[in-house]
Amino acid sequence: MLLEITRFLNFAGMGMALWLGLYVLTNSPKNILSWLTSLSLWSMAGVFLNILLALAPPPIPVNSPEWLRIFLPFWDPNLLNDNPTAWLQGWSAIPAIMLWHHATVLFRPGKINPWRTIRIVAGYLVAIAAIITQTNSSLLVSTEGGDPLYLSSIIPGTLYSAFIFFLLLFTGLSIYNLVRSSRSAKTTFYKNRINSLVIATIVAGSAGPIAIIGSGFGIKVPIIVITVVLSLTMLQIGYSVASYSAMRDGRTIQRDFFYSIISVIVLIILYTSITRVIDILFELPSFIYIFVVTLAIISHSLTDTARKKLDSHLFKQEIQQVRSSLRDIARGAGEPIASEALNIALEAICTSVQATYGLLLEIKGKEVYVLGKHKTELQLGILEIDIEHFLADDLVLLELNHLLAPLEETVLILPMYQESKQIGALLLARPKNSAQFSESDIDRLLFPADRLADLMWSYQKESEYFAQ
């Protein structure tokens, strides 16, 4: 039973790492953070692949062409013939940590200074050294038989302690980067996303001590423990980075994320079921399932990207735009994507001037709607107050209690225009420890309020677009 559970969870972990990497990258292909996260996830997929191959060793080709050696770049065929457990000596987890460390540096505010650059370069040098060492010698780890279901089958080499030290060091540096980024985050959304990455990185770091207990001390710790730890970590990191990158691009991914993962799971179940039937009839090698799962995920994840490339060669510019827009609507899963961005922008504006509360109002005909809110119990929807209170040509400073409850603490109204038409208004309550905003506060509000008006206009057009 332990063998079957371990195989299943490592299949799930490998598939998850592969799919998450493709999902993050295809959603934000021009973002260096997406590339680093995806490469880190794919690197972790290599660790799960090691375990799967050790649990169900494939036959080693005999008298095969030399070019087939490219499919076994990190294993010594001479070792594999005599010791199937040697599959565990394949790809190392260390490159994944170094790639993730580089990604966490990008969360830090400001430019990358020389000290951060030195740390990034040092991390990659350690990763390269780990790959070379593990591929060409047993100085890092070795396997001499044993049961691949347990970490005790991995025997530490001379340099094992040194590389574990660097792994823990750069995990700690990654946590430090994320904690500093969380403290400087301007909005609750970004702070929550980064805090979730802090927790995920801490959980990932626990794999180091677990490996020491199992390999270093020879205690029979099931290798499934590492699988579970890394799988939970990857899921959290993949979703958080995808959501973070999407929001920076003015998008949301919540429904699209779950739609994508459910469709991939259904596809994998279908493909593996068909493969199982063929396996029963013709007795296929068990490692063929690895290829089936891998190809199913890659083909499904890259379908939209392939269609975009084909569109550029087969359709005129106008048709390309229509097809692209339809795909964007489908990925939005039926909800305007700017709504969450409006709330994040409103929160940032209120926080910057320490407003007690803030309201973003939308004007439609003779009615006023609450489109966004910050630190107020008012519900979204129609506001039962005369529209005349919010119509203005320029900003309006109010005394306390000028408006009726629940808006009695509103002291500033910033009208929002698109060309000559007022489309809404930004209401701010008095700042903390003061009855009115200072001139410098008001000057600082004018530019972001204009940008918020542009975002609101996009939201309105987007809502019409979805309806069409």
Short mmCIF file of C-alpha atoms in Angstrom, two decimals:
data_model
loop_
_atom_site.label_atom_id
_atom_site.label_comp_id
_atom_site.label_asym_id
_atom_site.label_seq_id
_atom_site.Cartn_x
_atom_site.Cartn_y
_atom_site.Cartn_z
CA MET A 1 0.00 0.00 0.00
CA LEU A 2 2.86 2.41 0.81
CA LEU A 3 4.33 1.72 -2.63
CA GLU A 4 1.06 2.52 -4.42
CA ILE A 5 0.40 5.67 -2.37
CA THR A 6 3.96 6.88 -2.92
CA ARG A 7 3.73 6.31 -6.67
CA PHE A 8 0.35 8.05 -6.90
CA LEU A 9 1.45 11.11 -4.90
CA ASN A 10 4.67 11.46 -6.88
CA PHE A 11 2.71 11.22 -10.13
CA ALA A 12 0.41 13.94 -8.77
CA GLY A 13 3.38 16.03 -7.63
CA MET A 14 5.19 15.76 -10.95
CA GLY A 15 2.02 16.58 -12.90
CA MET A 16 1.23 19.51 -10.61
CA ALA A 17 4.74 20.96 -10.94
CA LEU A 18 4.68 20.64 -14.71
CA TRP A 19 1.18 22.14 -15.08
CA LEU A 20 1.72 24.96 -12.58
CA GLY A 21 4.92 26.00 -14.33
CA LEU A 22 3.17 26.12 -17.69
CA TYR A 23 0.15 27.93 -16.22
CA VAL A 24 2.26 30.64 -14.57
CA LEU A 25 4.37 31.14 -17.68
CA THR A 26 1.56 31.19 -20.25
CA ASN A 27 -0.39 33.72 -18.16
CA SER A 28 2.52 36.18 -17.90
CA PRO A 29 5.10 35.17 -20.53
CA LYS A 30 6.91 38.53 -20.49
CA ASN A 31 7.41 38.60 -16.73
CA ILE A 32 10.83 37.45 -15.48
CA LEU A 33 9.21 36.46 -12.17
CA SER A 34 6.97 34.01 -14.06
CA TRP A 35 9.97 32.47 -15.81
CA LEU A 36 11.91 31.99 -12.57
CA THR A 37 8.90 30.50 -10.78
CA SER A 38 8.15 28.14 -13.67
CA LEU A 39 11.77 26.97 -13.90
CA SER A 40 11.78 26.37 -10.14
CA LEU A 41 8.57 24.31 -10.37
CA TRP A 42 9.90 22.28 -13.31
CA SER A 43 13.09 21.68 -11.37
CA MET A 44 11.00 20.21 -8.55
CA ALA A 45 9.24 18.01 -11.12
CA GLY A 46 12.65 16.42 -11.73
CA VAL A 47 12.81 15.34 -8.08
CA PHE A 48 9.44 13.57 -8.36
CA LEU A 49 10.63 11.97 -11.60
CA ASN A 50 13.67 10.52 -9.79
CA ILE A 51 11.40 8.84 -7.25
CA LEU A 52 9.00 7.49 -9.87
CA LEU A 53 11.82 5.95 -11.91
CA ALA A 54 13.35 4.39 -8.80
CA LEU A 55 10.00 2.86 -7.79
CA ALA A 56 9.34 1.46 -11.27
CA PRO A 57 12.70 1.27 -13.09
CA PRO A 58 12.43 1.28 -16.88
CA PRO A 59 14.57 -1.14 -18.93
CA ILE A 60 17.90 0.32 -20.02
CA PRO A 61 18.23 0.25 -23.85
CA VAL A 62 20.90 -2.11 -25.14
CA ASN A 63 22.90 -1.33 -28.32
CA SER A 64 20.98 1.93 -28.70
CA PRO A 65 22.25 4.90 -30.78
CA GLU A 66 24.52 7.28 -28.92
CA TRP A 67 22.13 10.20 -29.40
CA LEU A 68 19.59 8.48 -27.15
CA ARG A 69 21.95 9.35 -24.28
CA ILE A 70 20.38 12.84 -24.26
CA PHE A 71 17.31 11.31 -22.59
CA LEU A 72 19.43 10.17 -19.63
CA PRO A 73 21.57 13.27 -19.01
CA PHE A 74 21.75 12.99 -15.21
CA TRP A 75 22.07 9.23 -14.69
CA ASP A 76 24.95 6.83 -15.19
CA PRO A 77 23.65 3.84 -17.25
CA ASN A 78 26.36 1.63 -15.73
CA LEU A 79 24.97 2.26 -12.26
CA LEU A 80 21.37 1.82 -13.33
CA ASN A 81 21.97 -1.67 -14.74
CA ASP A 82 23.24 -2.98 -11.42
CA ASN A 83 21.27 -0.78 -9.01
CA PRO A 84 17.79 0.50 -9.96
CA THR A 85 17.74 2.67 -6.81
CA ALA A 86 20.41 4.79 -8.54
CA TRP A 87 17.56 6.58 -10.33
CA LEU A 88 17.32 8.63 -7.12
CA GLN A 89 20.72 10.11 -8.02
CA GLY A 90 19.24 12.10 -10.90
CA TRP A 91 18.17 15.71 -10.76
CA SER A 92 18.91 17.63 -7.54
CA ALA A 93 16.46 19.87 -5.66
CA ILE A 94 19.13 22.53 -5.14
CA PRO A 95 18.60 24.37 -8.48
CA ALA A 96 14.92 24.86 -7.58
CA ILE A 97 15.88 26.64 -4.35
CA MET A 98 18.36 28.92 -6.16
CA LEU A 99 15.83 29.84 -8.85
CA TRP A 100 13.23 30.58 -6.19
CA HIS A 101 15.75 32.69 -4.26
CA HIS A 102 16.26 34.79 -7.41
CA ALA A 103 12.48 35.14 -7.75
CA THR A 104 12.10 36.34 -4.14
CA VAL A 105 14.68 39.06 -4.78
CA LEU A 106 12.36 40.47 -7.48
CA PHE A 107 9.61 40.94 -4.89
CA ARG A 108 11.84 43.41 -3.03
CA PRO A 109 11.13 47.09 -3.76
CA GLY A 110 13.68 49.12 -5.66
CA LYS A 111 16.41 48.08 -8.05
CA ILE A 112 18.65 45.05 -7.57
CA ASN A 113 21.71 46.37 -5.75
CA PRO A 114 25.23 44.84 -5.97
CA TRP A 115 24.77 42.81 -2.76
CA ARG A 116 21.60 41.17 -4.08
CA THR A 117 23.33 40.50 -7.40
CA ILE A 118 26.20 38.76 -5.61
CA ARG A 119 23.74 36.53 -3.75
CA ILE A 120 21.91 35.61 -6.95
CA VAL A 121 25.15 34.73 -8.77
CA ALA A 122 26.43 32.76 -5.76
CA GLY A 123 23.18 30.77 -5.68
CA TYR A 124 23.49 29.80 -9.34
CA LEU A 125 27.14 28.81 -8.87
CA VAL A 126 26.09 26.47 -6.05
CA ALA A 127 23.32 25.04 -8.25
CA ILE A 128 25.75 24.38 -11.13
CA ALA A 129 28.23 22.77 -8.73
CA ALA A 130 25.46 20.52 -7.34
CA ILE A 131 24.41 19.38 -10.83
CA ILE A 132 28.00 18.61 -11.89
CA THR A 133 28.81 16.85 -8.62
CA GLN A 134 25.71 14.66 -8.58
CA THR A 135 25.99 13.78 -12.27
CA ASN A 136 29.65 12.82 -12.31
CA SER A 137 30.45 11.46 -8.86
CA SER A 138 29.07 10.20 -5.57
CA LEU A 139 30.48 13.12 -3.57
CA LEU A 140 26.97 14.53 -3.03
CA VAL A 141 24.89 11.35 -2.59
CA SER A 142 25.05 7.72 -3.62
CA THR A 143 22.76 4.70 -3.50
CA GLU A 144 23.83 1.15 -2.85
CA GLY A 145 20.65 -0.87 -3.09
CA GLY A 146 18.15 -0.28 -0.34
CA ASP A 147 14.46 0.44 -0.55
CA PRO A 148 13.62 3.59 -2.58
CA LEU A 149 10.47 4.01 -0.48
CA TYR A 150 12.68 5.34 2.33
CA LEU A 151 15.14 8.23 2.51
CA SER A 152 17.65 5.94 4.21
CA SER A 153 18.42 4.43 0.78
CA ILE A 154 20.22 7.70 -0.09
CA ILE A 155 23.74 7.68 1.34
CA PRO A 156 25.35 11.10 1.99
CA GLY A 157 28.65 11.80 0.26
CA THR A 158 31.60 13.90 1.33
CA LEU A 159 30.04 17.17 0.14
CA TYR A 160 26.51 16.36 1.33
CA SER A 161 26.74 18.52 4.46
CA ALA A 162 28.10 21.49 2.50
CA PHE A 163 25.28 21.44 -0.05
CA ILE A 164 22.62 20.98 2.66
CA PHE A 165 24.10 24.04 4.37
CA PHE A 166 23.78 26.10 1.19
CA LEU A 167 20.25 24.79 0.62
CA LEU A 168 19.16 25.91 4.10
CA LEU A 169 21.06 29.20 3.77
CA PHE A 170 19.37 30.23 0.53
CA THR A 171 15.99 29.05 1.82
CA GLY A 172 16.52 31.39 4.77
CA LEU A 173 17.53 34.23 2.45
CA SER A 174 14.38 33.62 0.39
CA ILE A 175 12.25 33.88 3.53
CA TYR A 176 14.09 37.08 4.49
CA ASN A 177 13.41 38.60 1.06
CA LEU A 178 9.72 37.78 1.24
CA VAL A 179 9.31 39.09 4.80
CA ARG A 180 10.93 42.40 3.81
CA SER A 181 8.67 42.55 0.75
CA SER A 182 5.58 41.91 2.88
CA ARG A 183 6.45 44.76 5.23
CA SER A 184 6.75 47.19 2.31
CA ALA A 185 3.57 46.01 0.51
CA LYS A 186 1.13 48.89 -0.03
CA THR A 187 -2.10 46.89 -0.18
CA THR A 188 -3.68 44.02 1.72
CA PHE A 189 -3.91 41.94 -1.47
CA TYR A 190 -0.18 41.99 -2.13
CA LYS A 191 0.67 41.55 1.56
CA ASN A 192 -1.54 38.46 1.80
CA ARG A 193 -0.06 36.95 -1.36
CA ILE A 194 3.52 37.49 -0.16
CA ASN A 195 2.72 36.18 3.33
CA SER A 196 1.40 32.98 1.75
CA LEU A 197 4.72 32.67 -0.09
CA VAL A 198 6.58 33.09 3.21
CA ILE A 199 4.65 30.17 4.71
CA ALA A 200 5.17 28.05 1.58
CA THR A 201 8.92 28.71 1.61
CA ILE A 202 9.17 27.79 5.29
CA VAL A 203 7.34 24.53 4.60
CA ALA A 204 9.66 23.85 1.64
CA GLY A 205 12.66 24.51 3.87
CA SER A 206 11.51 21.79 6.25
CA ALA A 207 12.43 19.26 3.53
CA GLY A 208 16.11 19.91 4.36
CA PRO A 209 15.96 18.76 8.01
CA ILE A 210 13.73 15.84 6.98
CA ALA A 211 16.37 14.78 4.43
CA ILE A 212 19.08 15.02 7.08
CA ILE A 213 17.10 12.83 9.47
CA GLY A 214 16.41 10.20 6.80
CA SER A 215 19.67 10.22 4.85
CA GLY A 216 22.21 11.60 7.30
CA PHE A 217 21.16 9.52 10.30
CA GLY A 218 19.85 6.52 8.37
CA ILE A 219 16.40 6.66 9.98
CA LYS A 220 13.69 4.98 7.86
CA VAL A 221 11.68 8.10 7.00
CA PRO A 222 9.27 7.36 4.14
CA ILE A 223 10.18 9.35 1.05
CA ILE A 224 6.48 10.19 0.74
CA VAL A 225 6.99 12.78 3.52
CA ILE A 226 9.22 14.83 1.18
CA THR A 227 6.67 14.36 -1.61
CA VAL A 228 3.81 15.78 0.47
CA VAL A 229 5.86 18.73 1.76
CA LEU A 230 7.05 19.75 -1.71
CA SER A 231 3.62 19.24 -3.33
CA LEU A 232 1.86 21.52 -0.85
CA THR A 233 4.61 24.09 -1.28
CA MET A 234 4.42 24.09 -5.08
CA LEU A 235 0.65 24.48 -5.14
CA GLN A 236 0.78 27.49 -2.85
CA ILE A 237 3.70 29.11 -4.67
CA GLY A 238 2.25 28.48 -8.13
CA TYR A 239 -1.16 29.94 -7.31
CA SER A 240 0.19 32.93 -5.36
CA VAL A 241 2.72 33.94 -8.03
CA ALA A 242 0.17 33.51 -10.83
CA SER A 243 -2.35 35.63 -8.91
CA TYR A 244 0.28 38.24 -8.02
CA SER A 245 1.52 38.54 -11.61
CA ALA A 246 -2.01 38.66 -13.01
CA MET A 247 -3.07 41.47 -10.70
CA ARG A 248 0.00 43.50 -11.65
CA ASP A 249 -1.19 43.12 -15.25
CA GLY A 250 -4.73 44.20 -14.29
CA ARG A 251 -6.21 40.68 -14.38
CA THR A 252 -7.66 38.11 -12.01
CA ILE A 253 -7.23 34.34 -12.34
CA GLN A 254 -9.37 32.82 -9.58
CA ARG A 255 -11.99 31.06 -11.71
CA ASP A 256 -9.64 30.46 -14.62
CA PHE A 257 -7.15 28.75 -12.28
CA PHE A 258 -9.70 26.21 -11.05
CA TYR A 259 -11.18 25.76 -14.51
CA SER A 260 -7.73 24.96 -15.86
CA ILE A 261 -6.76 22.53 -13.11
CA ILE A 262 -10.08 20.66 -13.33
CA SER A 263 -9.81 20.33 -17.12
CA VAL A 264 -6.23 19.02 -16.81
CA ILE A 265 -7.27 16.46 -14.20
CA VAL A 266 -10.13 15.23 -16.41
CA LEU A 267 -7.75 14.97 -19.37
CA ILE A 268 -5.15 13.03 -17.36
CA ILE A 269 -7.78 10.60 -16.07
CA LEU A 270 -8.98 10.01 -19.64
CA TYR A 271 -5.48 9.48 -21.06
CA THR A 272 -4.26 7.26 -18.22
CA SER A 273 -7.44 5.16 -18.39
CA ILE A 274 -6.90 4.52 -22.09
CA THR A 275 -3.23 3.75 -21.42
CA ARG A 276 -4.26 1.33 -18.67
CA VAL A 277 -6.48 -0.59 -21.09
CA ILE A 278 -3.60 -0.83 -23.59
CA ASP A 279 -1.30 -1.86 -20.74
CA ILE A 280 -3.61 -4.74 -19.78
CA LEU A 281 -3.73 -5.93 -23.39
CA PHE A 282 -0.06 -5.51 -24.35
CA GLU A 283 1.84 -5.24 -21.02
CA LEU A 284 3.45 -1.83 -21.44
CA PRO A 285 6.40 -0.77 -19.25
CA SER A 286 5.09 1.11 -16.22
CA PHE A 287 7.20 4.21 -16.93
CA ILE A 288 5.06 4.85 -20.06
CA TYR A 289 2.50 6.52 -17.75
CA ILE A 290 5.08 9.25 -17.06
CA PHE A 291 5.20 10.14 -20.74
CA VAL A 292 1.41 10.01 -21.08
CA VAL A 293 0.84 12.38 -18.15
CA THR A 294 3.63 14.72 -19.31
CA LEU A 295 2.39 14.95 -22.89
CA ALA A 296 -1.24 15.39 -21.79
CA ILE A 297 -0.33 18.37 -19.59
CA ILE A 298 1.98 20.00 -22.14
CA SER A 299 -0.45 19.63 -25.04
CA HIS A 300 -3.38 20.98 -23.04
CA SER A 301 -1.45 23.89 -21.49
CA LEU A 302 0.04 25.09 -24.77
CA THR A 303 -3.13 24.88 -26.87
CA ASP A 304 -4.04 28.56 -26.49
CA THR A 305 -0.46 29.66 -27.12
CA ALA A 306 -0.32 27.56 -30.28
CA ARG A 307 -3.61 29.01 -31.48
CA LYS A 308 -2.32 32.56 -31.01
CA LYS A 309 0.75 31.76 -33.09
CA LEU A 310 -1.34 30.15 -35.83
CA ASP A 311 -3.77 33.09 -35.82
CA SER A 312 -0.94 35.47 -36.69
CA HIS A 313 -0.24 33.46 -39.85
CA LEU A 314 -3.77 32.49 -40.91
CA PHE A 315 -6.01 35.48 -40.12
CA LYS A 316 -6.10 39.20 -40.77
CA GLN A 317 -5.37 41.64 -37.97
CA GLU A 318 -9.06 42.37 -37.28
CA ILE A 319 -9.95 38.68 -36.99
CA GLN A 320 -6.92 38.06 -34.78
CA GLN A 321 -8.15 40.74 -32.38
CA VAL A 322 -11.66 39.28 -32.23
CA ARG A 323 -10.38 35.75 -31.55
CA SER A 324 -7.97 37.03 -28.91
CA SER A 325 -10.75 38.99 -27.20
CA LEU A 326 -13.02 35.95 -27.15
CA ARG A 327 -10.26 33.89 -25.51
CA ASP A 328 -9.76 36.61 -22.89
CA ILE A 329 -13.48 36.64 -22.12
CA ALA A 330 -13.52 32.85 -21.77
CA ARG A 331 -10.57 32.96 -19.39
CA GLY A 332 -12.33 35.64 -17.35
CA ALA A 333 -15.02 33.02 -16.63
CA GLY A 334 -17.84 35.52 -16.86
CA GLU A 335 -16.80 38.25 -14.43
CA PRO A 336 -15.28 41.67 -15.23
CA ILE A 337 -11.61 41.41 -14.38
CA ALA A 338 -11.17 45.06 -13.35
CA SER A 339 -13.48 44.88 -10.30
CA GLU A 340 -10.78 43.53 -7.95
CA ALA A 341 -8.23 45.96 -9.37
CA LEU A 342 -10.59 48.86 -8.51
CA ASN A 343 -10.73 47.78 -4.86
CA ILE A 344 -6.96 47.40 -4.68
CA ALA A 345 -6.47 50.88 -6.16
CA LEU A 346 -9.04 52.36 -3.74
CA GLU A 347 -7.32 50.72 -0.78
CA ALA A 348 -3.93 52.08 -1.87
CA ILE A 349 -5.30 55.62 -2.22
CA CYS A 350 -7.03 55.55 1.19
CA THR A 351 -3.95 54.12 2.88
CA SER A 352 -1.63 56.74 1.35
CA VAL A 353 -3.52 59.61 3.07
CA GLN A 354 -4.74 57.59 6.10
CA ALA A 355 -8.41 58.14 5.25
CA THR A 356 -10.82 56.73 7.83
CA TYR A 357 -12.82 55.17 5.02
CA GLY A 358 -13.24 55.52 1.28
CA LEU A 359 -15.99 54.96 -1.26
CA LEU A 360 -15.84 54.64 -5.01
CA LEU A 361 -19.15 55.71 -6.56
CA GLU A 362 -20.35 55.05 -10.08
CA ILE A 363 -22.90 57.36 -11.69
CA LYS A 364 -25.39 55.82 -14.10
CA GLY A 365 -28.12 58.15 -15.28
CA LYS A 366 -29.85 59.46 -12.16
CA GLU A 367 -28.62 56.73 -9.84
CA VAL A 368 -25.46 56.32 -7.78
CA TYR A 369 -23.86 52.91 -7.17
CA VAL A 370 -21.23 51.93 -4.62
CA LEU A 371 -18.60 50.25 -6.80
CA GLY A 372 -15.80 49.91 -4.25
CA LYS A 373 -15.36 50.45 -0.52
CA HIS A 374 -12.60 50.59 2.07
CA LYS A 375 -13.19 50.23 5.82
CA THR A 376 -16.92 50.89 5.72
CA GLU A 377 -19.99 48.73 6.37
CA LEU A 378 -21.85 50.13 3.36
CA GLN A 379 -22.94 47.45 0.90
CA LEU A 380 -22.12 47.49 -2.79
CA GLY A 381 -25.02 48.52 -4.99
CA ILE A 382 -27.41 51.46 -5.22
CA LEU A 383 -26.73 54.29 -2.74
CA GLU A 384 -29.99 55.82 -1.49
CA ILE A 385 -28.70 59.42 -1.45
CA ASP A 386 -29.54 62.23 -3.86
CA ILE A 387 -27.13 62.28 -6.81
CA GLU A 388 -26.82 66.08 -6.54
CA HIS A 389 -24.52 65.66 -3.54
CA PHE A 390 -21.86 64.07 -5.73
CA LEU A 391 -22.02 66.11 -8.94
CA ALA A 392 -19.16 68.61 -9.18
CA ASP A 393 -16.79 70.22 -11.66
CA ASP A 394 -13.80 70.05 -9.31
CA LEU A 395 -12.87 68.59 -5.95
CA VAL A 396 -15.13 69.54 -3.04
CA LEU A 397 -14.01 69.98 0.57
CA LEU A 398 -16.75 69.35 3.13
CA GLU A 399 -17.20 69.95 6.81
CA LEU A 400 -17.91 67.01 9.08
CA ASN A 401 -21.60 66.02 9.17
CA HIS A 402 -22.28 67.84 5.88
CA LEU A 403 -23.63 64.61 4.42
CA LEU A 404 -26.21 62.49 6.18
CA ALA A 405 -25.41 59.15 7.83
CA PRO A 406 -23.67 56.89 7.01
CA LEU A 407 -21.49 59.41 5.13
CA GLU A 408 -21.30 62.06 7.86
CA GLU A 409 -17.48 61.83 8.14
CA THR A 410 -16.89 62.42 4.41
CA VAL A 411 -14.75 65.55 4.00
CA LEU A 412 -13.51 65.23 0.40
CA ILE A 413 -15.26 64.47 -2.90
CA LEU A 414 -13.14 63.96 -6.01
CA PRO A 415 -15.34 63.84 -9.14
CA MET A 416 -14.26 61.42 -11.87
CA TYR A 417 -14.64 62.37 -15.49
CA GLN A 418 -14.18 60.66 -18.82
CA GLU A 419 -13.79 63.55 -21.27
CA SER A 420 -16.72 65.87 -20.36
CA LYS A 421 -18.92 63.25 -18.68
CA GLN A 422 -18.83 62.59 -14.93
CA ILE A 423 -18.81 58.82 -14.47
CA GLY A 424 -18.31 58.65 -10.72
CA ALA A 425 -16.81 60.13 -7.59
CA LEU A 426 -14.25 59.23 -4.96
CA LEU A 427 -15.38 59.96 -1.38
CA LEU A 428 -12.84 60.07 1.43
CA ALA A 429 -13.61 60.36 5.12
CA ARG A 430 -11.47 62.52 7.37
CA PRO A 431 -7.89 61.34 7.91
CA LYS A 432 -6.87 59.72 11.17
CA ASN A 433 -6.09 62.28 13.92
CA SER A 434 -7.32 65.18 11.83
CA ALA A 435 -10.57 66.83 10.72
CA GLN A 436 -9.44 67.64 7.17
CA PHE A 437 -6.82 66.72 4.56
CA SER A 438 -3.79 68.94 4.11
CA GLU A 439 -2.95 70.62 0.82
CA SER A 440 -0.06 68.21 0.27
CA ASP A 441 -2.43 65.25 0.79
CA ILE A 442 -4.85 66.65 -1.77
CA ASP A 443 -2.07 67.32 -4.29
CA ARG A 444 -0.89 63.75 -3.84
CA LEU A 445 -4.42 62.45 -4.49
CA LEU A 446 -5.08 64.19 -7.81
CA PHE A 447 -2.96 62.01 -10.09
CA PRO A 448 -4.03 58.60 -8.69
CA ALA A 449 -7.65 59.79 -8.73
CA ASP A 450 -7.34 60.51 -12.45
CA ARG A 451 -5.87 57.08 -13.04
CA LEU A 452 -8.66 55.55 -10.96
CA ALA A 453 -11.15 57.32 -13.22
CA ASP A 454 -9.47 55.72 -16.24
CA LEU A 455 -9.71 52.32 -14.54
CA MET A 456 -13.39 52.88 -13.74
CA TRP A 457 -14.05 53.79 -17.37
CA SER A 458 -12.32 50.57 -18.42
CA TYR A 459 -14.49 48.69 -15.93
CA GLN A 460 -17.67 50.18 -17.39
CA LYS A 461 -16.66 49.41 -20.96
CA GLU A 462 -15.57 45.93 -19.91
CA SER A 463 -18.99 45.27 -18.32
CA GLU A 464 -20.68 46.33 -21.58
CA TYR A 465 -18.22 44.17 -23.48
CA PHE A 466 -19.08 41.08 -21.41
CA ALA A 467 -22.79 41.75 -21.89
CA GLN A 468 -22.29 41.94 -25.66
#
